[in-house]
Amino acid sequence: MSHLLTNYYEAASVILFGIGFMNLLLQNNLIKKFIGLNIMDTATYLFLAAKGYVFGRVAPILTNGIIDKDYYINPIPAGLVLTGIVVSVSVTAFSLALVLRLYKHYNSLNMDEILRMMREEEGE
Amino acid sequence: MSENKSFWQRLKSWIDGEEILIDADKYISTRERKERVSYEKAVSMERLRSNSTLYRVLCVAITVIFIAVMLRVVIDLPMFGDPNGVTVNEVGQRYLEQGIEETGAINFVAGMILDYRAFDTFGESNVLFMAVIAVLMLLQRDKKNTSAAEDQEMAEDEVFDSQDSKLILKKGAKCLAPVVILYGIYVVLNGHLSPGGGFSGGSIIGAGLILYSAANGQKKMQTFFTIKTLTRISVACLLTYCGCKSYSFFTGANHVGWEIPKGTPGAILSSGFILPLNICVGLVVACTMYGFYALFTKGEV
């Protein structure tokens, strides 16, 4: 339990990931679904950033001319978070564009309703 | 008609548009229609979803179990901020120890993403460009996908933009947009010296463009920024990136030795290709951000 309290950033990110996942499963509104997906992405960034931190060290930008591996935090998670952000932005934009097209066609954002209308359309 | 041609000849004539490999209309009219499957019986997921209480309870149960398992994993992870944890390994330490000597960038992260892992960043820029092109394909307005009501709405918007009715926004944007864009350019150009770089600076430039466009309307924006500008800038930047990195891969792998001089670490003109690559990435990101905004609000850049 004390471990969980020390790793509270990671614990929070896992819970946040769960919240986003639940949003993705339970929401019927497609835009709210993608908000859930974005919450999941954000949880991943929090996890990565937390794993990169080391107590008492500074951000990985040369400070006071010190070149020492024990003076800076780990730079790799920063690069990974950057990749994650770019992919998340692209996926969100693409899926929202698809949702917009669906809305223009069916005049609804409710997934169940869209599925029902699609079936009716196909059945004819 | 094409029985005696080889596969390559047929492919060539298909590319030239002389021959159709599969006549789609003919295929659709002659194919056998499959028996319609009744969704109600075939997709058990559908039945599950229709039973709303059960579905909700199951979702909550699955998520709670997932969170519990992951929290158990978190307990076994290395401690937060532990200098001896497994995440602090030799890869990151090498970037920190020899990064300045090998890349010339003071910002270790910039040195990492634009020199050691430049290929990864190239892929990211391509993903952004592909996303904006995909959104363009889905949302661009043309005669087929717009109704009369939407057209009327757009015309009203244009009239509204040309009037002086949003004076505060217009004056505010006139003062703020140049400063925002200038700050974005500063962040891009100092990517190898300070926090920031192509992605963050590009987003700031994009925000400036969005502010200008929101205040002055699409028409005024189109006098200097159209879809042609967007694609040309993005493609030119991606090709420059590709060329720069191909050059350093080629010369580096073959030990030719014509390396780009690294310069003094800390000077603005230093660290080899990192500055031009940052500019390329920044321009791609700025175009992408503004492109998303314009396509989602007006359906045209």
XYZ file of C-alpha atoms in Angstrom:
425
model
C 0.000 0.000 0.000
C 2.854 2.380 0.784
C 4.213 1.579 -2.666
C 0.937 2.732 -4.160
C 1.187 6.008 -2.265
C 4.752 6.605 -3.464
C 3.791 5.761 -7.035
C 0.749 8.014 -6.848
C 1.320 9.508 -10.320
C 1.228 6.068 -11.876
C -1.786 5.061 -9.770
C -3.609 8.237 -10.834
C -2.768 7.617 -14.477
C -4.108 4.056 -14.283
C -7.355 5.279 -12.713
C -7.610 8.022 -15.344
C -7.113 5.405 -18.039
C -9.958 3.381 -16.512
C -12.225 6.437 -16.466
C -11.510 7.070 -20.135
C -12.125 3.431 -20.985
C -15.444 3.435 -19.154
C -16.402 6.590 -21.059
C -15.558 4.836 -24.293
C -17.758 1.868 -23.398
C -20.736 3.558 -21.775
C -21.283 6.770 -23.694
C -23.664 6.593 -26.611
C -22.748 9.993 -27.981
C -19.904 9.555 -30.456
C -18.145 12.820 -29.557
C -18.212 11.887 -25.878
C -16.701 8.541 -26.853
C -13.749 10.318 -28.423
C -13.399 12.527 -25.371
C -13.008 9.251 -23.450
C -10.335 8.136 -25.909
C -8.483 11.413 -25.321
C -8.647 10.929 -21.559
C -6.995 7.532 -22.094
C -4.245 9.173 -24.185
C -3.637 11.772 -21.493
C -3.346 9.048 -18.860
C -0.597 7.452 -20.947
C 1.325 10.735 -21.132
C 1.073 11.153 -17.368
C 2.397 7.635 -16.866
C 5.344 8.148 -19.233
C 6.253 11.538 -17.788
C 6.101 10.126 -14.265
C 8.376 7.228 -15.191
C 10.952 9.625 -16.624
C 11.329 11.697 -13.466
C 14.179 11.212 -10.993
C 14.241 13.001 -7.626
C 16.476 16.037 -7.398
C 17.421 16.179 -11.064
C 16.686 18.911 -13.587
C 15.074 18.991 -17.034
C 17.301 17.619 -19.831
C 18.586 20.966 -21.100
C 22.211 21.889 -20.464
C 22.329 23.930 -17.240
C 25.467 25.595 -15.861
C 27.571 23.672 -18.389
C 27.308 20.423 -16.465
C 27.547 17.293 -18.637
C 26.745 14.526 -16.205
C 24.271 11.684 -16.511
C 23.377 11.994 -12.820
C 22.359 15.645 -13.130
C 19.467 15.359 -15.614
C 16.267 13.341 -15.744
C 15.709 10.687 -18.401
C 15.035 12.379 -21.782
C 13.489 9.347 -23.521
C 9.923 9.550 -22.076
C 9.719 13.171 -23.309
C 10.266 11.956 -26.875
C 7.754 9.153 -26.413
C 5.100 11.555 -25.098
C 5.690 13.774 -28.146
C 5.017 10.841 -30.469
C 1.912 9.982 -28.488
C 0.542 13.530 -28.681
C 1.023 13.719 -32.452
C -0.692 10.402 -33.088
C -3.529 11.252 -30.699
C -4.149 14.611 -32.412
C -4.225 12.982 -35.836
C -6.514 10.146 -34.771
C -8.870 12.528 -32.973
C -9.104 14.857 -35.961
C -9.739 11.990 -38.356
C -12.380 10.359 -36.188
C -14.151 13.663 -35.547
C -14.250 14.249 -39.303
C -15.877 10.839 -39.713
C -18.373 11.688 -36.954
C -19.199 14.954 -38.715
C -19.934 13.101 -41.927
C -22.108 10.619 -40.040
C -23.980 13.507 -38.433
C -24.576 15.163 -41.777
C -26.014 11.933 -43.137
C -28.070 10.677 -40.209
C -28.655 13.899 -38.209
C -27.773 12.113 -35.011
C -24.740 11.534 -32.823
C -26.257 8.638 -30.912
C -24.462 5.448 -31.909
C -27.411 3.114 -31.333
C -29.682 5.306 -33.404
C -27.141 5.515 -36.228
C -26.745 1.730 -36.203
C -30.520 1.283 -36.294
C -30.886 3.668 -39.205
C -28.034 1.986 -41.037
C -29.760 -1.373 -40.672
C -33.038 0.046 -41.906
C -31.277 1.559 -44.888
C -29.596 -1.725 -45.714
C -32.761 -3.727 -45.220
C -34.627 -1.884 -47.938
C -9.495 -8.938 -74.856
C -6.571 -9.155 -72.516
C -6.070 -12.914 -72.347
C -2.761 -13.023 -74.169
C -1.108 -10.112 -72.395
C 1.216 -10.685 -69.502
C 0.397 -9.390 -66.041
C 2.822 -6.455 -66.326
C 1.449 -5.361 -69.672
C -2.052 -5.423 -68.289
C -0.938 -3.506 -65.206
C 0.777 -0.928 -67.404
C -2.243 -0.432 -69.594
C -4.408 -0.190 -66.477
C -2.176 2.533 -65.054
C -2.299 4.358 -68.387
C -6.080 4.133 -68.238
C -6.452 2.127 -71.424
C -7.958 -0.957 -69.883
C -10.108 -1.833 -66.918
C -8.966 -4.868 -64.954
C -12.308 -5.449 -63.278
C -15.410 -3.730 -64.542
C -16.970 -2.694 -61.256
C -20.504 -2.094 -62.513
C -20.565 -5.381 -64.366
C -19.200 -7.214 -61.347
C -21.787 -5.720 -59.047
C -24.661 -6.555 -61.377
C -23.599 -10.172 -61.900
C -22.361 -11.173 -58.435
C -24.494 -13.409 -56.300
C -26.127 -11.652 -53.439
C -25.442 -13.216 -50.112
C -28.296 -14.203 -47.893
C -28.967 -11.402 -45.465
C -27.864 -12.319 -41.996
C -30.234 -11.331 -39.282
C -28.244 -9.063 -37.029
C -30.478 -9.708 -34.064
C -29.410 -13.326 -33.915
C -25.926 -13.227 -35.387
C -24.388 -10.421 -33.361
C -24.591 -11.316 -29.731
C -22.972 -7.951 -28.940
C -26.113 -6.322 -30.273
C -28.288 -8.334 -27.902
C -25.947 -7.465 -25.079
C -26.179 -3.778 -25.896
C -29.944 -3.895 -26.117
C -30.028 -5.197 -22.562
C -28.878 -1.882 -21.222
C -28.587 -2.685 -17.493
C -26.554 -5.830 -18.041
C -24.296 -4.010 -20.500
C -23.634 -1.199 -18.062
C -22.933 -3.527 -15.160
C -20.563 -5.593 -17.308
C -18.716 -2.461 -18.505
C -18.254 -1.190 -14.970
C -17.130 -4.631 -13.794
C -14.592 -4.998 -16.601
C -13.181 -1.513 -15.986
C -12.964 -2.014 -12.227
C -11.182 -5.348 -12.678
C -8.833 -3.704 -15.192
C -8.042 -0.847 -12.798
C -7.475 -3.293 -9.940
C -5.061 -5.409 -11.987
C -3.186 -2.338 -13.197
C -2.943 -0.930 -9.665
C -1.455 -4.242 -8.558
C 1.114 -3.814 -11.352
C 1.828 -0.228 -10.252
C 2.762 -1.548 -6.801
C 5.513 -3.649 -8.380
C 6.833 -0.880 -10.629
C 10.106 0.856 -9.714
C 9.522 3.639 -7.216
C 8.661 7.107 -8.486
C 11.814 9.199 -8.860
C 14.140 6.339 -7.957
C 17.608 7.010 -9.461
C 18.362 3.264 -9.518
C 15.132 2.257 -11.259
C 15.214 0.269 -14.475
C 13.847 3.192 -16.483
C 17.078 5.123 -15.900
C 19.142 2.961 -18.193
C 22.158 3.226 -20.441
C 20.252 4.544 -23.468
C 19.150 7.746 -21.784
C 22.484 8.096 -20.048
C 24.343 7.917 -23.331
C 22.125 10.647 -24.792
C 22.955 12.790 -21.764
C 26.696 12.112 -21.735
C 27.516 12.313 -25.427
C 24.473 14.112 -26.817
C 26.104 17.544 -27.012
C 29.267 16.177 -28.581
C 27.409 14.057 -31.132
C 24.439 16.271 -32.020
C 25.506 19.763 -30.911
C 22.110 20.520 -29.382
C 21.923 21.873 -25.850
C 18.367 20.627 -25.486
C 18.927 16.899 -25.093
C 15.366 16.064 -26.106
C 15.732 18.013 -29.388
C 19.015 16.222 -30.029
C 17.306 12.925 -29.372
C 14.145 13.352 -31.466
C 15.772 15.164 -34.405
C 19.123 13.412 -34.588
C 19.267 10.010 -32.921
C 15.596 9.298 -33.629
C 14.999 11.577 -36.609
C 13.362 8.794 -38.583
C 10.642 8.502 -35.952
C 9.963 12.245 -36.118
C 9.787 12.056 -39.909
C 7.056 9.450 -39.519
C 5.218 11.696 -37.073
C 5.248 14.634 -39.491
C 3.951 12.338 -42.203
C 1.169 11.139 -39.901
C 0.105 14.769 -39.358
C 0.133 15.485 -43.086
C -1.839 12.323 -43.823
C -4.361 13.281 -41.134
C -4.943 16.707 -42.650
C -5.293 15.190 -46.117
C -7.747 12.590 -44.821
C -9.807 15.277 -43.071
C -9.704 17.299 -46.292
C -11.058 14.340 -48.234
C -13.861 13.846 -45.724
C -14.909 17.416 -45.040
C -14.142 19.569 -48.066
C -17.227 21.355 -49.286
C -18.392 20.814 -52.803
C -21.705 20.864 -54.580
C -22.475 17.235 -53.853
C -22.256 17.252 -50.074
C -23.765 20.597 -49.112
C -27.396 21.511 -48.819
C -28.942 24.855 -49.649
C -29.324 25.663 -45.954
C -25.611 25.242 -45.362
C -24.773 27.405 -48.331
C -27.024 30.108 -46.973
C -25.340 29.816 -43.572
C -21.923 30.285 -45.160
C -23.122 33.332 -47.081
C -24.467 34.848 -43.856
C -21.147 34.153 -42.164
C -19.315 35.975 -44.918
C -21.573 38.995 -44.600
C -21.058 38.946 -40.840
C -17.272 38.735 -41.260
C -17.186 41.731 -43.583
C -19.179 43.946 -41.214
C -17.697 45.833 -38.295
C -19.882 43.965 -35.822
C -17.097 42.154 -33.969
C -14.850 45.132 -33.448
C -13.231 43.992 -30.179
C -12.255 40.614 -31.605
C -10.880 42.222 -34.757
C -8.828 44.832 -32.920
C -7.651 42.248 -30.378
C -6.589 39.835 -33.080
C -4.815 42.641 -34.934
C -2.708 43.295 -31.852
C -2.276 39.706 -30.683
C -1.898 37.550 -33.801
C 1.501 38.970 -34.897
C 2.864 38.604 -31.366
C 1.600 35.030 -31.096
C 3.096 34.089 -34.471
C 6.383 35.824 -33.604
C 6.556 33.900 -30.335
C 5.898 30.667 -32.236
C 8.756 31.461 -34.623
C 11.008 32.141 -31.618
C 10.108 28.777 -30.069
C 10.782 26.969 -33.366
C 14.128 28.674 -33.967
C 15.324 28.060 -30.406
C 14.247 24.428 -30.395
C 17.798 23.181 -29.927
C 18.660 25.720 -27.232
C 15.641 25.862 -24.959
C 12.406 24.015 -24.243
C 10.237 23.875 -27.320
C 10.949 22.909 -30.891
C 9.066 22.220 -34.052
C 5.943 20.654 -32.578
C 5.254 23.165 -29.809
C 6.304 26.191 -31.870
C 4.263 24.984 -34.831
C 1.187 24.663 -32.623
C 1.685 28.259 -31.417
C 1.983 29.541 -35.007
C -1.131 27.548 -35.874
C -2.955 29.154 -32.943
C -1.972 32.595 -34.242
C -3.300 31.757 -37.695
C -6.532 30.447 -36.185
C -6.967 33.667 -34.175
C -6.447 35.772 -37.298
C -8.855 33.654 -39.309
C -11.513 33.684 -36.583
C -11.394 37.470 -36.372
C -11.120 38.426 -40.022
C -12.993 35.626 -41.711
C -12.094 32.955 -44.190
C -12.115 35.299 -47.194
C -9.319 37.478 -45.879
C -7.293 34.446 -44.823
C -7.592 33.024 -48.320
C -5.769 36.016 -49.790
C -2.519 34.532 -48.551
C -3.272 31.013 -47.297
C -5.207 28.556 -49.432
C -5.233 24.802 -49.749
C -2.533 25.120 -52.393
C -0.266 26.973 -49.974
C -0.928 24.375 -47.316
C -0.075 21.364 -49.471
C 2.916 23.093 -51.075
C 4.455 24.137 -47.756
C 3.816 20.724 -46.173
C 5.170 18.714 -49.095
C 8.208 20.972 -49.499
C 8.992 20.663 -45.787
C 8.587 16.893 -45.769
C 10.807 16.564 -48.852
C 13.447 18.824 -47.284
C 13.357 16.740 -44.125
C 13.656 13.562 -46.178
C 16.573 14.993 -48.184
C 18.469 16.252 -45.133
C 18.143 13.001 -43.258
C 18.943 10.897 -46.349
C 22.123 12.938 -46.718
C 23.215 12.340 -43.154
C 22.246 8.664 -43.244
C 24.157 8.163 -46.488
C 27.310 10.022 -45.485
C 27.207 8.679 -41.939
C 26.692 5.040 -42.853
C 29.388 5.079 -45.545
C 31.885 7.097 -43.477
C 32.233 9.604 -46.305
C 32.967 12.335 -43.832
C 31.219 15.365 -45.335
C 29.445 15.986 -42.109
C 27.516 19.162 -41.449
C 29.586 21.251 -38.997
C 28.114 21.134 -35.510
C 29.142 24.675 -34.579
C 29.495 25.909 -31.018
C 26.873 24.358 -28.771
C 24.634 27.181 -27.580
C 24.871 29.360 -30.687
C 21.727 29.803 -32.760
C 23.440 28.478 -35.913
C 24.687 25.220 -34.502
C 23.897 21.541 -34.165
C 23.940 20.595 -37.840
C 20.572 19.731 -39.320
C 18.506 20.189 -36.161
C 17.597 23.830 -36.871
C 16.351 23.264 -40.479
C 14.542 20.112 -39.400
C 12.851 22.016 -36.573
C 11.716 24.659 -39.069
C 10.337 21.975 -41.393
C 8.444 20.237 -38.600
C 7.172 23.574 -37.281
C 5.771 24.595 -40.665
C 4.083 21.211 -41.162
C 2.509 21.393 -37.708
C 1.347 25.006 -38.184
C -0.260 24.153 -41.541
C -1.887 21.064 -40.048
C -3.342 22.897 -37.042
C -4.786 25.687 -39.162
C -5.978 23.144 -41.746
C -7.923 21.206 -39.099
C -9.543 24.416 -37.838
C -10.497 25.682 -41.279
C -11.831 22.331 -42.469
C -13.912 21.719 -39.369
C -15.442 25.191 -39.249
C -15.874 26.133 -42.905
C -15.088 22.999 -44.871
C -12.392 24.688 -46.924
C -8.927 26.027 -46.235
